[in-house]
Coordinates of C-alpha atoms in Angstrom, one line a residue:
X1 CA -45.7 20.3 37.7
X2 CA -45.4 16.7 37.5
X3 CA -42.1 15.3 38.6
X4 CA -39.7 14.2 35.9
X5 CA -39.8 10.5 34.8
X6 CA -37.5 8.1 36.6
X7 CA -36.6 6.6 33.0
X8 CA -35.4 9.1 30.4
X9 CA -37.1 8.7 27.1
X10 CA -34.8 7.4 24.3
X11 CA -32.8 10.0 22.6
X12 CA -33.3 10.9 19.0
X13 CA -30.1 9.0 17.9
X14 CA -31.6 5.7 19.3
X15 CA -35.1 6.5 17.8
X16 CA -33.2 6.9 14.4
X17 CA -31.5 3.6 14.7
X18 CA -34.5 1.7 15.8
X19 CA -36.6 3.1 13.0
X20 CA -33.7 2.4 10.3
X21 CA -33.3 -1.1 11.6
X22 CA -37.0 -2.1 11.5
X23 CA -37.8 -0.5 8.3
X24 CA -34.9 -2.0 6.5
X25 CA -35.5 -5.5 7.5
X26 CA -36.3 -8.0 4.6
X27 CA -37.9 -11.3 4.5
X28 CA -40.8 -12.8 6.6
X29 CA -39.9 -10.6 9.6
X30 CA -40.0 -7.4 7.5
X31 CA -42.9 -4.8 8.2
X32 CA -45.8 -4.8 5.7
X33 CA -45.1 -1.4 4.3
X34 CA -44.3 -0.5 0.7
X35 CA -40.7 0.2 -0.2
X36 CA -41.8 3.7 -1.6
X37 CA -43.4 4.7 1.7
X38 CA -40.9 3.5 4.3
X39 CA -38.8 6.8 4.2
X40 CA -41.8 8.9 4.7
X41 CA -43.1 6.8 7.6
X42 CA -39.5 7.2 9.2
X43 CA -39.8 11.0 8.6
X44 CA -43.3 11.1 10.2
X45 CA -42.2 9.3 13.3
X46 CA -39.0 11.2 13.8
X47 CA -41.0 14.4 13.4
X48 CA -43.4 13.3 15.9
X49 CA -41.1 12.2 18.5
X50 CA -39.2 15.6 18.3
X51 CA -42.2 17.6 18.8
X52 CA -43.8 15.1 21.4
X53 CA -41.1 13.2 23.4
X54 CA -43.6 11.4 25.5
X55 CA -44.7 9.3 22.4
X56 CA -42.4 6.5 21.7
X57 CA -42.2 4.5 18.4
X58 CA -42.1 0.7 18.8
X59 CA -43.3 -2.5 17.0
X60 CA -46.2 -4.7 18.2
X61 CA -48.8 -7.1 16.9
X62 CA -52.1 -5.9 15.8
X63 CA -55.2 -8.0 15.3
X64 CA -57.7 -7.3 12.7
X65 CA -61.3 -7.8 13.0
X66 CA -61.1 -10.7 10.7
X67 CA -58.5 -12.5 13.1
X68 CA -55.3 -11.6 11.1
X69 CA -52.4 -10.6 13.2
X70 CA -49.6 -8.5 11.6
X71 CA -46.5 -6.9 13.1
X72 CA -46.8 -2.9 12.8
X73 CA -45.3 0.3 14.1
X74 CA -47.1 2.3 16.7
X75 CA -46.4 5.4 18.7
X76 CA -47.2 4.8 22.4
X77 CA -47.4 7.5 25.0
X78 CA -49.3 10.7 26.1
X79 CA -50.3 13.8 24.4
X80 CA -51.0 17.2 26.2
X81 CA -54.6 18.3 26.6
X82 CA -55.2 21.8 28.0
X83 CA -58.5 21.9 30.1
X84 CA -59.7 24.5 32.4
X85 CA -56.2 26.1 32.6
X86 CA -54.6 23.1 33.5
X87 CA -52.5 20.8 31.1
X88 CA -53.2 16.9 31.3
X89 CA -51.6 13.9 29.8
X90 CA -53.8 11.7 27.7
X91 CA -52.7 8.2 27.1
X92 CA -53.0 7.0 23.4
X93 CA -51.6 4.6 20.9
X94 CA -51.3 5.4 17.3
X95 CA -51.1 2.4 15.0
X96 CA -49.5 2.8 11.6
X97 CA -51.6 0.3 9.5
X98 CA -50.2 -1.5 6.3
X99 CA -51.6 1.2 4.0
X100 CA -50.1 4.2 5.9
X101 CA -49.3 6.9 5.0
X102 CA -51.8 6.7 1.8
X103 CA -54.6 6.0 4.5
X104 CA -54.9 7.3 8.0
X105 CA -53.6 5.6 11.2
X106 CA -55.7 4.1 13.7
X107 CA -55.8 5.9 17.1
X108 CA -56.9 4.4 20.4
X109 CA -57.2 5.9 23.8
X110 CA -55.3 3.8 26.2
X111 CA -56.7 4.3 29.8
X112 CA -55.0 2.9 32.8
X113 CA -56.6 0.6 35.3
X114 CA -57.7 3.7 37.2
X115 CA -59.4 5.5 34.4
X116 CA -62.8 5.0 32.5
X117 CA -63.8 6.2 29.1
X118 CA -66.6 8.8 29.0
X119 CA -69.8 7.4 27.6
X120 CA -71.1 8.7 25.3
X121 CA -68.3 10.6 23.6
X122 CA -68.5 12.2 20.3
X123 CA -64.9 11.5 19.3
X124 CA -64.1 8.1 21.3
X125 CA -66.0 4.7 21.2
X126 CA -66.3 2.7 24.3
X127 CA -63.7 0.5 22.9
X128 CA -61.3 3.4 22.9
X129 CA -61.2 4.1 19.0
X130 CA -60.9 7.6 18.2
X131 CA -62.6 9.3 15.2
X132 CA -62.1 13.0 14.5
X133 CA -62.4 15.0 11.2
X134 CA -58.6 15.1 10.6
X135 CA -58.6 11.3 10.2
X136 CA -61.7 11.3 8.1
X137 CA -60.3 13.8 5.8
X138 CA -56.8 12.4 5.6
X139 CA -55.0 13.6 2.5
X140 CA -51.8 11.9 1.3
X141 CA -49.1 13.1 1.3
X142 CA -49.8 16.4 3.3
X143 CA -51.3 14.9 6.4
X144 CA -48.9 13.8 8.9
X145 CA -48.7 12.7 12.7
X146 CA -47.7 16.1 14.2
X147 CA -50.9 17.6 12.9
X148 CA -52.9 14.6 13.9
X149 CA -51.7 15.1 17.6
X150 CA -52.5 18.7 17.3
X151 CA -56.1 17.8 16.2
X152 CA -56.4 15.3 19.0
X153 CA -55.4 17.5 21.7
X154 CA -57.7 20.3 20.6
X155 CA -60.7 17.9 20.2
X156 CA -59.9 16.3 23.6
X157 CA -59.7 19.7 25.3
X158 CA -63.2 20.7 24.1
X159 CA -64.5 17.3 25.7
X160 CA -62.2 15.1 27.7
X161 CA -62.7 11.4 27.0
X162 CA -61.3 9.9 30.1
X163 CA -62.2 10.2 33.9
X164 CA -60.6 8.8 36.9
X165 CA -62.5 6.2 39.1
X166 CA -63.3 7.1 42.6
X167 CA -61.6 4.9 45.0
X168 CA -62.3 4.5 48.8
X169 CA -59.8 6.4 50.9
X170 CA -58.3 4.1 53.5
X171 CA -57.3 7.2 55.5
X172 CA -59.8 9.0 57.7
X173 CA -60.9 12.5 56.4
X174 CA -58.9 15.2 58.5
X175 CA -61.3 17.8 57.3
X176 CA -63.6 18.8 60.0
X177 CA -66.1 20.5 58.0
X178 CA -68.1 17.7 55.9
X179 CA -69.6 20.3 53.6
X180 CA -66.2 21.2 52.0
X181 CA -64.7 18.6 49.9
X182 CA -61.3 18.8 48.3
X183 CA -60.9 19.2 44.5
X184 CA -60.3 16.0 42.6
X185 CA -56.6 15.2 42.1
X186 CA -54.9 15.1 38.8
X187 CA -53.6 11.5 38.5
X188 CA -50.8 10.6 36.2
X189 CA -51.8 9.2 32.8
X190 CA -48.3 7.7 32.5
X191 CA -48.1 3.9 33.2
X192 CA -45.2 2.2 34.6
X193 CA -43.7 1.8 31.0
X194 CA -42.9 5.5 31.1
X195 CA -41.4 5.3 34.5
X196 CA -43.3 8.5 35.8
X197 CA -43.4 9.2 39.6
X198 CA -46.9 9.1 41.5
X199 CA -48.8 12.3 41.2
X200 CA -48.7 15.1 43.8
X201 CA -51.0 14.9 46.7
X202 CA -54.5 16.2 46.5
X203 CA -55.2 20.0 47.1
X204 CA -58.3 21.7 48.1
X205 CA -59.8 24.4 45.9
X206 CA -63.1 26.3 46.0
X207 CA -64.1 25.4 42.5
X208 CA -67.9 25.2 41.7
X209 CA -67.4 24.0 38.1
X210 CA -68.7 20.6 38.8
X211 CA -66.7 18.6 36.5
X212 CA -66.0 14.9 37.2
X213 CA -62.5 13.9 38.7
X214 CA -59.9 13.9 35.9
X215 CA -57.5 11.1 35.5
X216 CA -54.7 13.0 33.4
X217 CA -51.2 13.5 34.7
X218 CA -50.7 17.3 35.4
X219 CA -48.0 19.0 33.6
X220 CA -48.6 22.6 34.5
X221 CA -50.9 24.2 37.1
X222 CA -51.9 27.9 36.9
X223 CA -52.3 29.8 40.0
X224 CA -55.8 31.1 40.5
X225 CA -56.8 34.3 42.5
X226 CA -59.2 34.2 45.3
X227 CA -62.1 35.6 43.4
X228 CA -62.1 32.5 41.1
X229 CA -66.0 31.8 41.1
X230 CA -66.9 35.1 39.7
X231 CA -64.1 35.2 37.0
X232 CA -64.8 31.6 36.0
X233 CA -68.6 32.4 35.4
X234 CA -67.5 35.3 32.9
X235 CA -64.8 33.1 31.4
X236 CA -67.2 30.2 31.0
X237 CA -69.7 32.5 29.1
X238 CA -67.1 33.7 26.8
X239 CA -65.5 30.2 26.5
X240 CA -68.9 28.8 25.4
X241 CA -69.5 31.4 22.8
X242 CA -66.1 31.1 21.5
X243 CA -66.4 27.2 21.4
X244 CA -69.9 27.4 19.6
X245 CA -68.3 29.8 17.0
X246 CA -65.3 27.5 16.5
X247 CA -67.5 24.4 16.0
X248 CA -69.6 26.2 13.7
X249 CA -66.7 27.1 11.6
X250 CA -65.3 23.7 11.7
X251 CA -68.5 22.3 10.5
X252 CA -68.7 24.7 7.7
X253 CA -64.9 24.1 6.7
X254 CA -65.6 20.2 7.1
X255 CA -68.6 20.4 4.7
X256 CA -66.7 22.6 2.1
X257 CA -63.6 20.0 2.4
X258 CA -66.0 17.1 1.7
X259 CA -67.6 18.9 -1.4
X260 CA -64.2 19.7 -2.7
X261 CA -62.9 16.2 -2.1
X262 CA -65.9 14.7 -3.9
X263 CA -65.4 17.0 -6.9
X264 CA -61.6 16.3 -7.0
X265 CA -62.4 12.6 -6.7
X266 CA -64.6 12.7 -9.6
X267 CA -61.9 14.6 -11.7
X268 CA -59.2 12.0 -10.6
X269 CA -61.6 9.2 -11.7
X270 CA -61.8 10.8 -15.1
X271 CA -58.1 11.4 -15.3
X272 CA -57.5 7.7 -14.4
X273 CA -59.9 6.7 -17.1
X274 CA -58.0 8.7 -19.7
X275 CA -54.7 7.6 -18.4
X276 CA -56.0 3.9 -18.8
X277 CA -57.1 4.6 -22.3
X278 CA -53.9 6.3 -23.3
X279 CA -51.8 3.4 -21.8
X280 CA -53.8 0.9 -23.8
X281 CA -53.4 2.8 -26.9
X282 CA -49.6 3.0 -26.2
X283 CA -49.5 -0.6 -25.8
X284 CA -51.3 -1.3 -29.1
X285 CA -49.1 1.4 -30.9
X286 CA -45.9 -0.3 -29.5
X287 CA -47.1 -3.8 -30.4
X288 CA -48.0 -2.7 -34.0
X289 CA -44.6 -0.9 -34.4
X290 CA -42.8 -4.1 -33.2
X291 CA -44.7 -6.2 -35.6
X292 CA -43.9 -3.7 -38.6
X293 CA -40.3 -3.9 -37.6
X294 CA -40.4 -7.7 -37.5
X295 CA -42.0 -7.7 -40.9
X296 CA -39.3 -5.3 -42.2
X297 CA -36.5 -7.4 -41.1
X298 CA -38.1 -10.6 -42.7
X299 CA -38.6 -8.7 -45.9
X300 CA -35.0 -7.5 -45.9
X301 CA -33.9 -11.0 -45.4
X302 CA -35.9 -12.3 -48.3
X303 CA -34.7 -9.6 -50.5
X304 CA -31.1 -10.6 -49.6
X305 CA -31.8 -14.2 -50.8
X306 CA -33.6 -13.1 -53.9
X307 CA -30.4 -11.0 -54.7
X308 CA -28.1 -13.8 -54.0
X309 CA -30.2 -16.1 -56.1
X310 CA -30.2 -13.6 -58.9
X311 CA -26.6 -13.2 -58.8
X312 CA -26.1 -16.9 -59.2
X313 CA -28.7 -17.1 -62.1
X314 CA -26.7 -14.1 -63.9
X315 CA -23.5 -16.1 -63.4
X316 CA -24.9 -19.2 -64.8
X317 CA -26.4 -17.4 -67.8
X318 CA -23.1 -15.6 -68.5
X319 CA -21.2 -19.1 -68.3
X320 CA -23.6 -20.9 -70.6
X321 CA -24.5 -18.0 -73.0
X322 CA -21.8 -19.3 -75.4
X323 CA -23.5 -22.7 -75.7
X324 CA -26.9 -21.3 -76.7
X325 CA -25.1 -20.0 -80.2
X326 CA -24.4 -23.4 -81.1
X327 CA -28.1 -24.5 -81.0
X328 CA -28.8 -23.3 -84.5
X329 CA -25.9 -25.5 -86.1
X330 CA -27.4 -28.7 -84.5
X331 CA -24.1 -29.9 -83.2
X332 CA -24.9 -29.6 -79.4
X333 CA -23.7 -32.3 -77.3
X334 CA -26.5 -33.3 -74.9
X335 CA -24.2 -35.0 -72.6
X336 CA -22.1 -31.8 -72.3
X337 CA -24.8 -29.5 -71.8
X338 CA -24.8 -30.1 -67.8
X339 CA -21.8 -30.5 -65.8
X340 CA -22.0 -32.3 -62.4
X341 CA -20.2 -30.7 -59.6
X342 CA -18.9 -34.0 -58.1
X343 CA -18.7 -37.8 -58.5
X344 CA -21.8 -38.4 -56.5
X345 CA -23.9 -35.9 -58.7
X346 CA -22.6 -37.5 -61.9
X347 CA -23.4 -41.1 -60.5
X348 CA -27.0 -39.8 -59.5
X349 CA -27.5 -38.5 -63.0
X350 CA -26.4 -41.6 -64.8
X351 CA -28.7 -43.8 -62.6
X352 CA -31.7 -41.4 -62.9
X353 CA -31.3 -41.5 -66.7
X354 CA -31.0 -45.1 -66.9
X355 CA -34.0 -45.6 -64.8
X356 CA -36.2 -43.4 -66.9
X357 CA -34.8 -44.9 -70.0
X358 CA -35.8 -48.4 -68.9
X359 CA -39.2 -47.0 -67.9
X360 CA -39.6 -45.8 -71.6
X361 CA -38.5 -49.2 -73.1
X362 CA -41.1 -51.0 -70.7
X363 CA -43.8 -48.6 -71.9
X364 CA -42.8 -49.3 -75.6
X365 CA -42.9 -53.0 -75.1
X366 CA -46.4 -52.8 -73.6
X367 CA -47.7 -51.0 -76.8
X368 CA -45.8 -53.5 -79.1
X369 CA -47.3 -56.6 -77.2
X370 CA -50.8 -54.9 -77.4
X371 CA -50.5 -54.6 -81.3
X372 CA -49.0 -58.0 -81.7
X373 CA -45.6 -57.1 -82.9
X374 CA -43.8 -58.9 -80.1
X375 CA -44.6 -62.4 -79.1
X376 CA -45.8 -62.7 -75.5
X377 CA -43.0 -65.1 -74.2
X378 CA -40.3 -62.6 -75.6
X379 CA -42.1 -59.8 -73.9
X380 CA -41.9 -61.5 -70.5
X381 CA -38.2 -62.1 -71.0
X382 CA -37.4 -58.5 -71.9
X383 CA -39.5 -57.2 -69.1
X384 CA -37.9 -59.6 -66.6
X385 CA -34.4 -58.5 -67.6
X386 CA -35.2 -54.9 -67.8
X387 CA -36.8 -54.9 -64.4
X388 CA -33.8 -56.5 -62.7
X389 CA -31.5 -53.6 -64.3
X390 CA -33.9 -51.0 -63.3
X391 CA -34.0 -52.4 -59.8
X392 CA -30.1 -52.2 -59.5
X393 CA -30.2 -48.6 -61.0
X394 CA -32.6 -47.6 -58.2
X395 CA -30.9 -49.1 -55.3
X396 CA -27.7 -47.3 -56.5
X397 CA -29.4 -44.0 -56.7
X398 CA -30.9 -44.5 -53.1
X399 CA -27.5 -45.1 -51.8
X400 CA -26.1 -42.2 -53.7
X401 CA -28.8 -39.9 -52.1
X402 CA -27.9 -41.1 -48.6
X403 CA -24.2 -40.4 -49.1
X404 CA -25.0 -36.9 -50.5
X405 CA -27.3 -36.3 -47.3
X406 CA -24.4 -37.2 -45.2
X407 CA -22.0 -34.9 -47.1
X408 CA -24.6 -32.0 -46.7
X409 CA -24.8 -32.5 -43.0
X410 CA -21.1 -32.7 -42.5
X411 CA -20.8 -29.4 -44.5
X412 CA -23.4 -27.6 -42.3
X413 CA -21.7 -28.8 -39.2
X414 CA -18.3 -27.6 -40.4
X415 CA -20.0 -24.0 -41.3
X416 CA -22.0 -23.8 -37.9
X417 CA -18.9 -22.3 -35.8
X418 CA -18.4 -19.7 -38.4
X419 CA -22.0 -18.5 -38.0
X420 CA -21.8 -18.7 -34.1
X421 CA -19.0 -16.4 -34.0

């Protein structure tokens, strides 16, 4: 067993407070996650730390391949890996990218200075980037970090990604027999960040498995009987057969999942296209309905105006109906046929009538001088007098029209507060 860490991990309440604080920030320092996914991100990290206390959520700067730097959440620590009856600790970093949880996180193996990455490895690149089927087939929102760690532990147990570097031993070898070498020690994968004590001393074991030395911190060591070589051979054959069968099943399931995913993607694309068409038609129908409602309101307003004008005309006809009965008696007073509403209107009527009368007189004088009925000098004197009189009438009409305009503006200004209220 590995000794307990010198610095205890943060309790769940501290982790909840930390996640609530960083996910609730606003402004330039806020994390680049969408508002509708922050609650799910918080639940994923809380569930992960409850199942794996060795993983600690924190914020750090992530640099993309294009040089962009962004502040993201990460889970930094170790995950257990059972291998050959021993449980080791694998140091990893799980980065929650900007599009998480709709897209998978980025996982890196984080070796310490005395560890090296196995080359080649089917799941880990030389830079430490991890790629397993669970990440490739990430499905939102069912996929989560706890299942991801379980799949990482299972994949690493089939083929460990890290080995410890051999270092020269400054102390002389106390073993008198040079043919017997001690079993490689299980060094701790926890760095000084996690405050773990140094690993236990090396122990000798008669194991003929021939595996390279392992760097992982040992959590639990099972006692092996003295007849281990014979049992390990039998277990290895059964384990190899079981491993091959599991790998075959995983490949078949992986192929079926890929086929089902492609079929569902095609169906989703069709549904998205139909949804876009329906939305466009909904917008067109809404726009047409709004235009029809606006047109209906305009027609109703015009109808109200027509009805008001009809009432005014009906009232005028009723008021002047008695005057039409006197037309047959030839005693209708033309001046009394129309009544002006105010003094300005009567003055405008008089000026306009005089202007038109003078226009008719000048026209008659033109005809008379053409026929020779009026001498030319008398024609000129009359036209001069009539023109002067017509000028005064037109000037008076212009002033009256300006006064009527001012009165109309004042009346509209007086009615404006009534319409506002």
